[in-house]
Short mmCIF file of N, CA and C in Angstrom, two decimals:
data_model
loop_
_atom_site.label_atom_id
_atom_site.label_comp_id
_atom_site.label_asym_id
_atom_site.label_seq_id
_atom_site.Cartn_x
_atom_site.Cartn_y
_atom_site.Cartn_z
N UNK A 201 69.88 104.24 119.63
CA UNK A 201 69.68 105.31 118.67
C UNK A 201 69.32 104.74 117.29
N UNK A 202 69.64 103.64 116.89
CA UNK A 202 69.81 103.31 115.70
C UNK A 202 68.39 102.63 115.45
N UNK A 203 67.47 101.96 117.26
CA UNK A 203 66.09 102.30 117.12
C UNK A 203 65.43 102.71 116.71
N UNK A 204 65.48 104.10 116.78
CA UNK A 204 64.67 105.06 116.81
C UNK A 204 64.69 105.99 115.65
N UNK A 205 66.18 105.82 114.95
CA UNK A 205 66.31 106.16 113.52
C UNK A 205 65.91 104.94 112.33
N UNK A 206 65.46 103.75 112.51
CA UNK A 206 64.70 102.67 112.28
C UNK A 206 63.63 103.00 111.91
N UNK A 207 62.87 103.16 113.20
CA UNK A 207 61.27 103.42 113.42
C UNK A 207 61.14 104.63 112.91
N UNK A 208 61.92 105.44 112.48
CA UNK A 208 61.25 107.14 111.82
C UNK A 208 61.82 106.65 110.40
N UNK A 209 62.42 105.61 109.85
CA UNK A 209 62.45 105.69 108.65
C UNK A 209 61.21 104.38 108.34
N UNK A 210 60.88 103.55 109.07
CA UNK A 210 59.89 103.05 108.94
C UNK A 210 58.04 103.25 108.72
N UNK A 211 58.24 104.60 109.43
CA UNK A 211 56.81 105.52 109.68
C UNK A 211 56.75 106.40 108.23
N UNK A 212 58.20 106.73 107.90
CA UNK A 212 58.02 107.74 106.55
C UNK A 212 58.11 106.81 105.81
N UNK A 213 58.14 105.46 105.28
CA UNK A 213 58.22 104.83 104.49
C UNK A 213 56.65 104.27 104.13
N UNK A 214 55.66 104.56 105.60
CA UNK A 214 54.03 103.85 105.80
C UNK A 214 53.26 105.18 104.91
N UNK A 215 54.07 106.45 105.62
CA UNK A 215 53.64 107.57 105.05
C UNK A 215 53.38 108.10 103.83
N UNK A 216 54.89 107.38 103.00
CA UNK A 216 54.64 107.30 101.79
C UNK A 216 53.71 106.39 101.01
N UNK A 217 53.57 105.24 101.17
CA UNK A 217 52.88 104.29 101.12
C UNK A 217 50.88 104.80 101.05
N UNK A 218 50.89 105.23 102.77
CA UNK A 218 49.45 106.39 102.12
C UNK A 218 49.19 107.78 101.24
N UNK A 219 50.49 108.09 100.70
CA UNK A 219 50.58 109.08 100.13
C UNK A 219 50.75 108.36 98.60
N UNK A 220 50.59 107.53 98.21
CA UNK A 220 50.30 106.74 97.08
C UNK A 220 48.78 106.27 97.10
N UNK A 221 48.23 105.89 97.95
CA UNK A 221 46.84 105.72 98.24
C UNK A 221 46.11 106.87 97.87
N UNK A 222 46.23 107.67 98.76
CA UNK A 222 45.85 109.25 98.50
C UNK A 222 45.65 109.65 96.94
N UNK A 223 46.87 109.17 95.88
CA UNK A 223 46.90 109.85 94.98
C UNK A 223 45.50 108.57 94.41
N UNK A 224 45.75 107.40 94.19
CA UNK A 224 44.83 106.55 93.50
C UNK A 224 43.66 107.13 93.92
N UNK A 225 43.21 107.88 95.24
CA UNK A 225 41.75 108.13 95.93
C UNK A 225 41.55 109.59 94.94
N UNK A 226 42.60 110.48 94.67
CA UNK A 226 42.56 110.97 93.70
C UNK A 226 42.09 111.28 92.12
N UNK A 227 42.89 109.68 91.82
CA UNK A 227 42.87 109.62 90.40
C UNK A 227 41.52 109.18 90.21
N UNK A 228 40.67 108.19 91.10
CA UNK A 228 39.78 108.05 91.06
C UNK A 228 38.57 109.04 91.05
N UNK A 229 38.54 110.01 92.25
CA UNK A 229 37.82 110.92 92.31
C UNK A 229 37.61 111.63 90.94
N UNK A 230 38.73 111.73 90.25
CA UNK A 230 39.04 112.64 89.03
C UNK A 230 38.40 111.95 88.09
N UNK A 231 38.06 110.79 87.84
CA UNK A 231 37.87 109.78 86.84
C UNK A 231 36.16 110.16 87.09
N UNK A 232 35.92 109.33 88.49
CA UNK A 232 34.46 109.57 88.95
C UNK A 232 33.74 111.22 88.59
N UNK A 233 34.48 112.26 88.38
CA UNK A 233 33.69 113.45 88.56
C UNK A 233 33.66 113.53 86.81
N UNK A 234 34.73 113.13 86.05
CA UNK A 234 34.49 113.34 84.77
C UNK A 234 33.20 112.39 84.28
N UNK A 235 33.16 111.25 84.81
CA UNK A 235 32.02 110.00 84.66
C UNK A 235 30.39 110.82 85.10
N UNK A 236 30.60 111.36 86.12
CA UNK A 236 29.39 112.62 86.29
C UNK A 236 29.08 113.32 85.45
N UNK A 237 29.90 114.30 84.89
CA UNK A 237 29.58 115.07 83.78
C UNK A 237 29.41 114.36 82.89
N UNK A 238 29.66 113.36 81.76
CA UNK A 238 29.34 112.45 80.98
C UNK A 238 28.35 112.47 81.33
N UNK A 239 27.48 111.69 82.33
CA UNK A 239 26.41 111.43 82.47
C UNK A 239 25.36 112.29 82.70
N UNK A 240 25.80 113.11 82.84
CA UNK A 240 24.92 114.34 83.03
C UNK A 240 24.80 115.27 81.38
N UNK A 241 26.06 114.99 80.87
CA UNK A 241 24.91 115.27 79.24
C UNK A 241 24.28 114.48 78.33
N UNK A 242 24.70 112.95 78.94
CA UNK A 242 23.38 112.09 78.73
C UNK A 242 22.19 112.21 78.88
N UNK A 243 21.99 112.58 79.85
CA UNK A 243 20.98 112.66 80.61
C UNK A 243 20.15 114.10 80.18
N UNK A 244 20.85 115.54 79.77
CA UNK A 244 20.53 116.12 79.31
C UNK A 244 19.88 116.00 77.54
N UNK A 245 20.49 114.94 76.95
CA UNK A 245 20.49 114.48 75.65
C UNK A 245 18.99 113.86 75.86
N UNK A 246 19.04 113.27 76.65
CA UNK A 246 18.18 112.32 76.78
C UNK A 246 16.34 112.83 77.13
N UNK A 247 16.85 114.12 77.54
CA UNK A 247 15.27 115.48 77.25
C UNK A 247 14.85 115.10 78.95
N UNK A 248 13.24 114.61 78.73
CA UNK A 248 12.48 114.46 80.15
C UNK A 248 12.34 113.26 80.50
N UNK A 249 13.47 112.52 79.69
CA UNK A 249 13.36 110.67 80.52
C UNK A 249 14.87 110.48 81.07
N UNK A 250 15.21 112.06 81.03
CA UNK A 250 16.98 111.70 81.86
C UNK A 250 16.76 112.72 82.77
N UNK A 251 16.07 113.42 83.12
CA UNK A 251 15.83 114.40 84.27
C UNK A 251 16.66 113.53 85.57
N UNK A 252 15.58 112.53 85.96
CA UNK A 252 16.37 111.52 87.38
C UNK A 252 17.80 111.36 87.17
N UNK A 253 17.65 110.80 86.37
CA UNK A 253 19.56 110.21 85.76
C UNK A 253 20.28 111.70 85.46
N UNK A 254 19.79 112.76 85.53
CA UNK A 254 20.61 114.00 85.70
C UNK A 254 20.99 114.17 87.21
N UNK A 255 20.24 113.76 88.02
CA UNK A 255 20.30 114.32 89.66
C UNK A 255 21.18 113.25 90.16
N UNK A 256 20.92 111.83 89.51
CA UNK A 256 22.37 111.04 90.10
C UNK A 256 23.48 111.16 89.28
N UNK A 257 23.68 111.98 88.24
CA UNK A 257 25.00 112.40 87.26
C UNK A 257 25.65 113.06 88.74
N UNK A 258 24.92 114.54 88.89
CA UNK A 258 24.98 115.90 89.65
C UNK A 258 25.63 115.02 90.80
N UNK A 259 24.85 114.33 91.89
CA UNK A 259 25.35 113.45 93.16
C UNK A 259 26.81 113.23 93.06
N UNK A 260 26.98 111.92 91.92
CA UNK A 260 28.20 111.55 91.55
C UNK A 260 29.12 112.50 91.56
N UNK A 261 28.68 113.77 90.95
CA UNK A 261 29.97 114.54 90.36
C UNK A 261 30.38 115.05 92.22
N UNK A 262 29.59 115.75 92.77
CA UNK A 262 29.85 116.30 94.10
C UNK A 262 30.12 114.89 94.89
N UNK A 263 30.10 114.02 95.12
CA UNK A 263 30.65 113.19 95.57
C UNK A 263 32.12 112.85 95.10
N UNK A 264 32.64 113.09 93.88
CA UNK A 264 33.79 112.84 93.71
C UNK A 264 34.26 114.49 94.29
N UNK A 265 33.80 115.22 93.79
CA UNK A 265 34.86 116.87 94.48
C UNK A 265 34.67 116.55 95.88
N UNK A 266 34.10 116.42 96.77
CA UNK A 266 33.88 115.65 98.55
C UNK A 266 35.11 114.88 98.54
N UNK A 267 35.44 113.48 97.64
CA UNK A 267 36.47 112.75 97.54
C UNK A 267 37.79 113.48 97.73
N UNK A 268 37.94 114.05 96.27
CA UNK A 268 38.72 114.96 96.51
C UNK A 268 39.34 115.64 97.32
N UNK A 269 38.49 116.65 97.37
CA UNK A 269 38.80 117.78 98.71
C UNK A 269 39.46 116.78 100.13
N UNK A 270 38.75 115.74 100.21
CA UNK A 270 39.43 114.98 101.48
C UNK A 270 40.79 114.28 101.71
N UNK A 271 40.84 113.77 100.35
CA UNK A 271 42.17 113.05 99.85
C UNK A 271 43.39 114.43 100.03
N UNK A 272 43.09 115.70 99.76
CA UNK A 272 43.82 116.69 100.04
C UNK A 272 43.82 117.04 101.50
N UNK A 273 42.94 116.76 102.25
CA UNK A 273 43.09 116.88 104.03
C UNK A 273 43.73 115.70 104.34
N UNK A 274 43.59 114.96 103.87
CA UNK A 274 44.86 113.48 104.17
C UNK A 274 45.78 114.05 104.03
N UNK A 275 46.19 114.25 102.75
CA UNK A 275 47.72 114.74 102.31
C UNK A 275 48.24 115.80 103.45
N UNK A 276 47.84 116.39 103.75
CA UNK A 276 48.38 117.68 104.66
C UNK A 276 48.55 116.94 106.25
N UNK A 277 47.91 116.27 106.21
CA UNK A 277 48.01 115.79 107.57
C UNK A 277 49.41 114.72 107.72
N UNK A 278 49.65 113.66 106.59
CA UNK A 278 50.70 112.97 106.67
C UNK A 278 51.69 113.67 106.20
N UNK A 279 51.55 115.42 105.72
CA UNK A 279 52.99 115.80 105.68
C UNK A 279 53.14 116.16 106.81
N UNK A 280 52.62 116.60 107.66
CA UNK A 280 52.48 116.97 108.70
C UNK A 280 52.95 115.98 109.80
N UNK A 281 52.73 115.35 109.87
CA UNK A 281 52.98 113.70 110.69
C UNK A 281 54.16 113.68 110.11
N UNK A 282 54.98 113.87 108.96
CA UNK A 282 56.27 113.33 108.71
C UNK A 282 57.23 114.05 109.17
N UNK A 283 56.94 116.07 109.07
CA UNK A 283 57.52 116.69 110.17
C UNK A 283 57.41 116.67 111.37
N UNK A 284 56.42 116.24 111.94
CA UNK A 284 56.69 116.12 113.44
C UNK A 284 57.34 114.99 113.68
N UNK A 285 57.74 114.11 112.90
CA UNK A 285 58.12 112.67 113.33
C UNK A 285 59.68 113.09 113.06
N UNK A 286 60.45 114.12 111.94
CA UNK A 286 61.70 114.73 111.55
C UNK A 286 62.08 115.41 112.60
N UNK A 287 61.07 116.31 113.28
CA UNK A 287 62.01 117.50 113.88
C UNK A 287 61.80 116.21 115.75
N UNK A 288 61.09 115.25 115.86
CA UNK A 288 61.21 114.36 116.63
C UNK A 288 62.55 113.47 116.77
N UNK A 289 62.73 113.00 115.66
CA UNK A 289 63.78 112.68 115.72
C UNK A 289 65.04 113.45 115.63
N UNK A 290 65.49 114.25 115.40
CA UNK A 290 66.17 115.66 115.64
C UNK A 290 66.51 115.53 116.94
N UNK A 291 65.16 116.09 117.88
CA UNK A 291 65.49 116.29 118.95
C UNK A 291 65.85 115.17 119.77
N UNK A 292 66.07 113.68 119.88
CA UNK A 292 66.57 112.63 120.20
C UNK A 292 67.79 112.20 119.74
N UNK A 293 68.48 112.79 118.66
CA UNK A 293 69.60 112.88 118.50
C UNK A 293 70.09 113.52 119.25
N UNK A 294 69.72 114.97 119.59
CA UNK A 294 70.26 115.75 120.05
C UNK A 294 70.23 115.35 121.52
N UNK A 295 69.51 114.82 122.31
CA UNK A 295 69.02 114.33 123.55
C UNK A 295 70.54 112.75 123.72
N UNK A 296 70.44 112.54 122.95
CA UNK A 296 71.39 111.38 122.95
C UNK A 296 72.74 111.85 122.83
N UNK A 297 72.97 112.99 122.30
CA UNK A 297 75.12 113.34 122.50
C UNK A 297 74.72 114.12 123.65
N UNK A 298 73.54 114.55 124.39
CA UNK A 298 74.33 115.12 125.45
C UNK A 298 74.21 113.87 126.63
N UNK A 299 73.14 113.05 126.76
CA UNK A 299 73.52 112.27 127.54
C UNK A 299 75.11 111.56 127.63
N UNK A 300 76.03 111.60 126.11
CA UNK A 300 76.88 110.82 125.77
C UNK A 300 78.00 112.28 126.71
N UNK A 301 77.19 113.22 126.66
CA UNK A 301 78.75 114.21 127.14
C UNK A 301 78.12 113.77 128.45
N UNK A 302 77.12 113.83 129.37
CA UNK A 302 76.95 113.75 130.75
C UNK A 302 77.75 112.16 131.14
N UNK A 303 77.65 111.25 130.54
CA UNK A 303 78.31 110.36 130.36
C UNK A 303 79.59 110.35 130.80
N UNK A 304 80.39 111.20 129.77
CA UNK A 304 81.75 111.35 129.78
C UNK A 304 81.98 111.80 130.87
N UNK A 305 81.42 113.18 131.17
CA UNK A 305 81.95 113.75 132.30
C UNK A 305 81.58 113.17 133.40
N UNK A 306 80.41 112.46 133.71
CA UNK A 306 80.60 111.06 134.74
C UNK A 306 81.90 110.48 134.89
N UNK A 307 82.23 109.81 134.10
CA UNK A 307 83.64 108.96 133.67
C UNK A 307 84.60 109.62 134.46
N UNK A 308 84.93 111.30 133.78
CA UNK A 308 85.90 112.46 134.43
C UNK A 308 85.66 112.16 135.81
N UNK A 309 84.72 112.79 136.50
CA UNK A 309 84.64 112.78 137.75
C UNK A 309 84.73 111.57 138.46
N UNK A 310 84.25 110.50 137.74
CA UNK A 310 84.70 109.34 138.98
C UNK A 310 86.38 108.64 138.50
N UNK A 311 87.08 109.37 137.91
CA UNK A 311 88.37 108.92 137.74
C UNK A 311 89.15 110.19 138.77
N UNK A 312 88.63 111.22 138.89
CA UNK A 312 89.25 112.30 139.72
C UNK A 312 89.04 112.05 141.26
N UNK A 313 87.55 110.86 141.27
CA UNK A 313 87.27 110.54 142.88
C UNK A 313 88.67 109.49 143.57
N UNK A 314 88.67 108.76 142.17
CA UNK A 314 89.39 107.79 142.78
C UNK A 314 90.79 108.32 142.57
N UNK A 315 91.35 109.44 141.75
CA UNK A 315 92.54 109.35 142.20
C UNK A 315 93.24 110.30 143.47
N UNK A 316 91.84 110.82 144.13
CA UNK A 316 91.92 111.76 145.15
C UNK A 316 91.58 111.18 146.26
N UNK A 317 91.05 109.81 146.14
CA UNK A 317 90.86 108.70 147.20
C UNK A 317 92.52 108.31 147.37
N UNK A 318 92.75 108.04 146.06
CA UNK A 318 94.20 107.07 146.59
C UNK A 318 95.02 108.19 147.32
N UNK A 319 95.32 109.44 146.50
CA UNK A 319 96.04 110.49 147.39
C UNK A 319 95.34 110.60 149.18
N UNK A 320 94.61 110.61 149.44
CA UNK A 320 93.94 110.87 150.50
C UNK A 320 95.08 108.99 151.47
N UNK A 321 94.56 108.47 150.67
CA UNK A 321 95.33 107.15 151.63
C UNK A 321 96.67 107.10 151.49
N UNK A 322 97.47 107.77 150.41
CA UNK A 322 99.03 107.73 151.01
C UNK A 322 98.89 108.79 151.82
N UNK A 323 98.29 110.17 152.20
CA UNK A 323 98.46 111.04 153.02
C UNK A 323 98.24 110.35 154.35
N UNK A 324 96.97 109.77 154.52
CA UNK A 324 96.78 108.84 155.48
C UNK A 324 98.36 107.49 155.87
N UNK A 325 98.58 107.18 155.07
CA UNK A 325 99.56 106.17 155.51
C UNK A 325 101.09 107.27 155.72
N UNK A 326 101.16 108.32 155.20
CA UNK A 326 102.51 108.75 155.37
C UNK A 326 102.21 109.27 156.70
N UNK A 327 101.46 110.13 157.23
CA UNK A 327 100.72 110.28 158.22
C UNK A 327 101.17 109.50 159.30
N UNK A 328 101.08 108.20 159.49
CA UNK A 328 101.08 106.90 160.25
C UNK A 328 102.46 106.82 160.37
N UNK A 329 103.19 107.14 159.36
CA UNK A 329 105.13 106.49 159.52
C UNK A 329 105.07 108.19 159.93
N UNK A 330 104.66 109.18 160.76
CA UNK A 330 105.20 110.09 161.49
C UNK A 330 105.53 110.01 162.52
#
């Protein structure tokens, strides 16, 4: 058990780990789309010799909201992965005390075999001195 409560604190610990990534893919995106607009009123400043350098401002900027938007489908997915990996481990806890009661009551029953064996052989031996 102590496995498997290991390995689920190990997976939310990777989880977090890309959920710090995520945000830098973020901060970046955010940086990159403001760097777009900048450049895109350069480029507007700049009359009919920034026209081109307007259409790769424009690119840039929708390439960082693309960034974006994805870095937010990450995010949902590793929260997602962290509850299924919670209510996973949940249910293996729970899977593990009942094996521990089937267990026990194993134990019960083969202590009731044997003490209904031994009764069975003094009946058998008193039996014999009849």
């Amino acid at each position: 058990m102590t496995n498997i409560s290991e390995s689920s604190l190990n997976i939310n610990n990777k989880a977090e780990e890309m959920e710090e990534v995520v945000e830098l893919i973020d901060s970046v995106a955010s940086d990159t789309k403001l760097l777009g607009l900048n450049a895109s009123i350069e480029a507007a400043r700049a009359g009919e010799f920034g026209k081109g350098f307007g259409v790769v401002a424009n690119e840039i900027r929708s390439m960082a909201v693309s960034s974006a938007g994805s870095s937010k489908e990450i995010r949902k997915m590793i929260s997602n992965i962290q509850k299924l990996i919670g209510s996973g481990t949940e249910e293996l806890i729970k899977f593990s005390g009942h094996t521990q009661e089937v267990s026990a009551s194993i134990q019960e029953i083969s202590i009731s075999i044997e003490s209904l064996t031994q009764t069975a052989e003094q009946l058998e031996e008193m039996a014999k001195n009849l």
